[in-house]
Coordinates of C-alpha atoms in Angstrom, one line a residue:
M5 CA 0.0 0.0 0.0
K6 CA 2.9 2.4 0.8
S7 CA 4.4 1.9 -2.7
L8 CA 1.0 2.5 -4.3
T9 CA 0.6 5.7 -2.4
R10 CA 4.0 6.9 -3.4
S11 CA 3.4 6.0 -7.1
L12 CA 0.1 7.9 -7.0
A13 CA 1.8 10.9 -5.4
A14 CA 4.4 11.0 -8.1
L15 CA 1.8 10.7 -10.8
V16 CA -0.2 13.6 -9.4
A17 CA 2.9 15.8 -9.3
C18 CA 3.7 14.9 -12.9
V19 CA 0.2 15.4 -14.2
A20 CA 0.1 18.8 -12.5
T21 CA 2.8 20.1 -14.9
T22 CA 2.3 18.0 -18.1
P23 CA -0.9 17.0 -19.8
I24 CA 0.4 13.6 -20.9
C25 CA 2.5 11.8 -18.2
E26 CA 2.7 8.4 -16.6
A27 CA 4.9 8.1 -13.5
A28 CA 7.5 5.3 -14.0
A29 CA 7.4 2.4 -11.7
L30 CA 10.4 0.2 -10.8
K31 CA 10.2 -3.3 -12.1
G32 CA 12.2 -4.6 -9.2
P33 CA 14.8 -3.5 -6.6
V34 CA 17.6 -1.2 -7.8
T35 CA 20.8 -3.3 -8.3
W36 CA 24.2 -2.4 -6.9
G37 CA 26.7 -3.5 -9.5
S38 CA 30.0 -2.1 -8.1
P39 CA 31.6 -1.6 -4.7
D40 CA 31.3 1.4 -2.5
Q41 CA 34.2 3.9 -2.4
P42 CA 35.8 6.0 0.3
W43 CA 34.0 9.1 -1.1
G44 CA 30.6 7.3 -1.6
V45 CA 28.7 4.7 0.4
R46 CA 25.3 3.7 -0.7
R47 CA 22.3 3.8 1.6
A48 CA 18.6 3.1 1.5
V49 CA 16.3 5.9 0.5
T50 CA 14.1 7.3 3.2
A51 CA 10.9 9.2 3.8
A52 CA 13.0 12.3 4.5
D53 CA 14.5 12.0 1.0
R54 CA 11.0 11.8 -0.4
A55 CA 9.9 14.9 1.5
A56 CA 12.9 16.9 0.6
I57 CA 12.5 16.2 -3.1
A58 CA 8.7 16.9 -3.0
A59 CA 9.4 20.3 -1.4
Y60 CA 11.4 21.4 -4.5
R61 CA 8.9 19.9 -6.9
T62 CA 5.8 21.7 -5.5
G63 CA 6.5 25.0 -7.4
S64 CA 6.7 27.0 -4.2
R65 CA 10.4 27.6 -4.5
A66 CA 11.9 29.6 -7.3
P67 CA 14.7 28.0 -9.3
V68 CA 18.0 29.8 -9.8
F69 CA 17.9 28.7 -13.4
S70 CA 15.3 27.1 -15.7
S71 CA 14.9 26.5 -19.4
N72 CA 12.4 25.0 -21.8
F73 CA 15.1 25.0 -24.6
E74 CA 12.8 26.7 -27.1
S75 CA 15.1 29.7 -27.9
P76 CA 18.2 29.2 -30.0
A77 CA 19.6 32.5 -28.6
E78 CA 19.1 31.4 -25.0
L79 CA 20.6 28.0 -25.8
A80 CA 23.8 29.7 -27.2
A81 CA 23.9 32.1 -24.3
D82 CA 23.6 29.5 -21.5
W83 CA 25.1 26.4 -22.9
T84 CA 28.2 25.2 -24.7
L85 CA 27.5 23.0 -27.7
E86 CA 30.3 20.4 -27.4
S87 CA 32.2 18.7 -30.2
D88 CA 34.2 15.4 -29.6
D89 CA 35.2 12.3 -31.4
N90 CA 35.7 9.1 -29.3
P91 CA 36.8 6.2 -31.4
T92 CA 35.2 3.7 -29.0
L93 CA 31.8 5.0 -29.9
K94 CA 29.7 4.6 -33.1
S95 CA 29.1 8.4 -33.2
C96 CA 31.0 11.6 -32.9
R97 CA 29.3 14.6 -31.2
R98 CA 28.7 17.8 -33.1
P99 CA 26.9 21.1 -32.6
D100 CA 24.8 20.3 -35.7
S101 CA 23.1 17.5 -33.7
V102 CA 21.8 20.0 -31.1
E103 CA 18.6 22.0 -31.7
A104 CA 16.4 24.3 -29.6
S105 CA 12.8 23.7 -30.7
P106 CA 9.2 24.3 -29.6
A107 CA 9.3 20.7 -28.3
G108 CA 12.5 21.4 -26.2
L109 CA 16.1 20.4 -26.7
R110 CA 16.6 17.9 -29.4
L111 CA 19.8 15.8 -29.3
K112 CA 19.6 14.5 -32.9
T113 CA 21.2 11.5 -34.4
L114 CA 22.3 12.6 -37.9
V115 CA 24.2 11.0 -40.8
A116 CA 27.7 12.7 -40.6
S117 CA 30.8 13.0 -42.7
T118 CA 33.0 14.9 -40.3
C119 CA 33.6 12.1 -37.7
R120 CA 36.9 10.3 -37.5
S121 CA 35.4 6.9 -38.3
A122 CA 31.8 6.9 -37.2
Q123 CA 28.9 7.4 -39.7
W124 CA 26.7 9.4 -37.4
S125 CA 26.8 12.4 -35.1
T126 CA 24.9 12.9 -31.8
G127 CA 24.6 15.9 -29.4
H128 CA 26.2 17.1 -26.2
I129 CA 25.7 20.4 -24.3
G130 CA 27.3 21.6 -21.1
S131 CA 26.1 24.5 -19.0
K132 CA 28.3 27.6 -18.9
A133 CA 27.2 28.2 -15.3
K134 CA 28.3 25.9 -12.5
Y135 CA 26.1 24.9 -9.5
G136 CA 26.8 23.9 -5.9
F137 CA 24.5 22.0 -3.7
G138 CA 20.8 21.9 -4.6
F139 CA 18.1 20.1 -6.6
F140 CA 18.4 19.5 -10.4
E141 CA 15.6 18.1 -12.5
A142 CA 15.1 17.5 -16.2
R143 CA 12.0 16.3 -18.1
I144 CA 13.3 13.8 -20.7
K145 CA 12.1 11.5 -23.4
I146 CA 14.7 9.0 -24.5
A147 CA 15.3 7.9 -28.0
D148 CA 13.0 5.1 -29.3
I149 CA 15.7 2.6 -30.4
K150 CA 18.4 0.5 -28.7
G151 CA 22.0 1.4 -29.1
I152 CA 21.7 5.1 -27.9
N153 CA 22.9 6.2 -24.5
N154 CA 20.6 9.1 -23.3
A155 CA 22.5 10.9 -20.6
F156 CA 21.9 13.6 -18.0
W157 CA 25.1 14.2 -15.9
L158 CA 27.2 16.6 -14.0
T159 CA 31.0 17.2 -13.9
T160 CA 32.5 18.8 -10.8
D161 CA 35.6 21.0 -10.4
D162 CA 37.0 18.3 -8.0
N163 CA 37.0 15.6 -10.7
F164 CA 33.8 13.8 -10.1
E165 CA 31.2 12.7 -12.6
I166 CA 27.6 12.4 -11.4
D167 CA 25.6 10.2 -13.7
V168 CA 22.0 11.2 -12.9
A169 CA 20.8 9.0 -15.7
E170 CA 22.3 7.0 -18.5
A171 CA 19.1 5.7 -20.0
T172 CA 18.7 3.1 -22.7
N173 CA 15.7 1.9 -24.6
P174 CA 13.3 0.6 -23.5
S175 CA 13.3 0.9 -19.8
Y176 CA 16.7 0.9 -18.1
I177 CA 18.6 3.7 -16.3
H178 CA 22.2 3.5 -15.0
I179 CA 23.0 5.8 -12.1
G180 CA 26.6 6.4 -11.2
L181 CA 29.2 8.4 -9.3
Q182 CA 32.8 8.3 -10.7
Y183 CA 36.1 9.9 -9.8
W184 CA 38.4 10.9 -12.7
P185 CA 41.8 11.8 -11.2
P186 CA 44.0 14.5 -12.7
P187 CA 46.3 13.3 -15.5
N188 CA 49.9 12.3 -14.7
G189 CA 49.1 11.4 -11.1
T190 CA 49.2 8.2 -9.1
E191 CA 45.4 8.0 -8.5
K192 CA 43.2 5.7 -10.6
H193 CA 39.7 6.1 -11.9
A194 CA 37.1 4.6 -9.7
G195 CA 33.3 4.4 -9.9
M196 CA 30.2 3.1 -8.2
G197 CA 26.6 2.8 -9.4
W198 CA 23.2 1.4 -9.6
G199 CA 20.9 -0.2 -12.2
A200 CA 17.2 0.6 -12.4
S201 CA 14.7 -1.2 -14.6
F202 CA 11.2 0.2 -15.1
V203 CA 7.9 -1.3 -16.1
E204 CA 7.2 1.5 -18.6
N205 CA 9.0 2.1 -22.0
L206 CA 10.8 5.3 -21.2
S207 CA 10.6 6.4 -24.9
Y208 CA 6.8 6.5 -24.9
G209 CA 6.6 9.8 -23.0
F210 CA 8.5 12.3 -20.8
H211 CA 9.8 11.5 -17.4
D212 CA 11.2 13.8 -14.7
I213 CA 14.7 12.7 -13.7
G214 CA 16.5 14.5 -10.9
L215 CA 19.3 14.8 -8.3
L216 CA 19.2 16.2 -4.8
R217 CA 22.8 17.1 -4.0
T218 CA 23.8 18.1 -0.4
S219 CA 27.1 18.3 1.4
N220 CA 26.4 14.9 2.9
D221 CA 24.3 13.0 0.4
M222 CA 23.1 12.6 -3.1
V223 CA 19.6 11.3 -3.8
F224 CA 18.5 10.3 -7.3
E225 CA 14.8 10.4 -8.3
V226 CA 12.5 9.5 -11.2
D227 CA 9.1 11.2 -11.4
G228 CA 9.4 12.4 -7.9
E229 CA 10.2 9.0 -6.4
P230 CA 13.7 8.6 -4.9
I231 CA 15.3 5.4 -6.1
A232 CA 18.9 5.6 -5.0
A233 CA 21.0 7.4 -2.4
V234 CA 24.7 7.7 -1.5
V235 CA 26.5 9.3 1.5
T236 CA 29.4 11.4 0.4
K237 CA 30.3 13.3 3.6
N238 CA 31.4 16.4 1.7
A239 CA 33.9 14.5 -0.4
V240 CA 32.1 15.7 -3.6
K241 CA 31.9 19.4 -3.1
G242 CA 33.1 21.2 -6.2
P243 CA 30.8 23.3 -8.4
A244 CA 29.3 21.3 -11.2
A245 CA 28.4 21.8 -14.9
I246 CA 25.2 20.3 -16.1
R247 CA 25.4 18.1 -19.2
F248 CA 23.0 16.4 -21.6
S249 CA 24.3 14.1 -24.3
T250 CA 23.7 11.1 -26.5
A251 CA 26.0 8.5 -27.9
L252 CA 25.8 5.4 -30.1
G253 CA 27.2 2.1 -28.9
D254 CA 26.3 -1.5 -29.0
W255 CA 26.6 -1.5 -25.2
A256 CA 23.7 1.0 -24.9
G257 CA 20.9 -1.5 -24.4
G258 CA 21.5 -3.4 -27.7
K259 CA 23.1 -3.3 -31.1
V260 CA 23.0 0.0 -32.9
P261 CA 20.6 -0.4 -35.9
D262 CA 21.6 0.1 -39.5
H263 CA 19.9 3.4 -39.6
P264 CA 19.8 5.2 -36.2
E265 CA 19.5 8.6 -37.8
G266 CA 16.3 10.4 -36.9
H267 CA 16.0 8.8 -33.5
N268 CA 16.5 11.5 -30.9
M269 CA 16.6 12.3 -27.2
V270 CA 14.4 15.3 -26.2
V271 CA 14.8 17.4 -23.0
Q272 CA 11.5 19.4 -22.5
S273 CA 12.8 21.4 -19.6
F274 CA 15.5 21.8 -16.9
R275 CA 15.4 23.4 -13.5
A276 CA 18.2 24.1 -11.0
F277 CA 17.4 25.0 -7.4
A278 CA 19.9 26.2 -4.8
Q279 CA 19.9 24.2 -1.5
E280 CA 17.7 25.7 1.2

């Protein structure tokens, strides 16, 4: 009964802001596929987590930044359109694959001729502003094919990567926290994470995906429901850039199809709140 009540509450919050919305429900327990780290120890989600997230989602608090990604001028002013070419992927990332539109931010999969070896380009934007502790939420519809990684993530000034969601069709989200040490040092990369499978196909509609980041904890939520939490004890404290990106790879839920072009991730909105 408690889980039903929580699901109904998440659905009510979602419907209050979007005419067409179905709150995603977990298919089973979130998995822990990697060990805890000195800077991150996983814990169970709590009623306090749920209440803290709900307080930001009610609309009573003003965000420090928000966007519906409809304006090309605002997109250019607030975000950097990234360009990169990773040979381990089946796509490069180019500004041409990023579009502000009435539907929101489109990260488009296009046929491309400028990649090192890949046949397609995908999109990647990073915020020009950086944010400290607070609540960050995006409304996202993932691409409707396998083989595309649909990502919402943060990179901090102290070398951490916070993977709020690496979603793959039809219904899987990987959540992660990684440390990328400075080059030429003795430290090694390390990471930890969770896997969440949902009942719904996440490409059928938009879903709210968010992160509550404090000095002591991070809590990850989908449609208002916290699904994973980690204790950081102020180890992850650097200001962070917000990122949205897509990439093609056979590891992203399944083999990349022969023609992935035209299958896109859409971000309808993004909001950032300072911690209160």
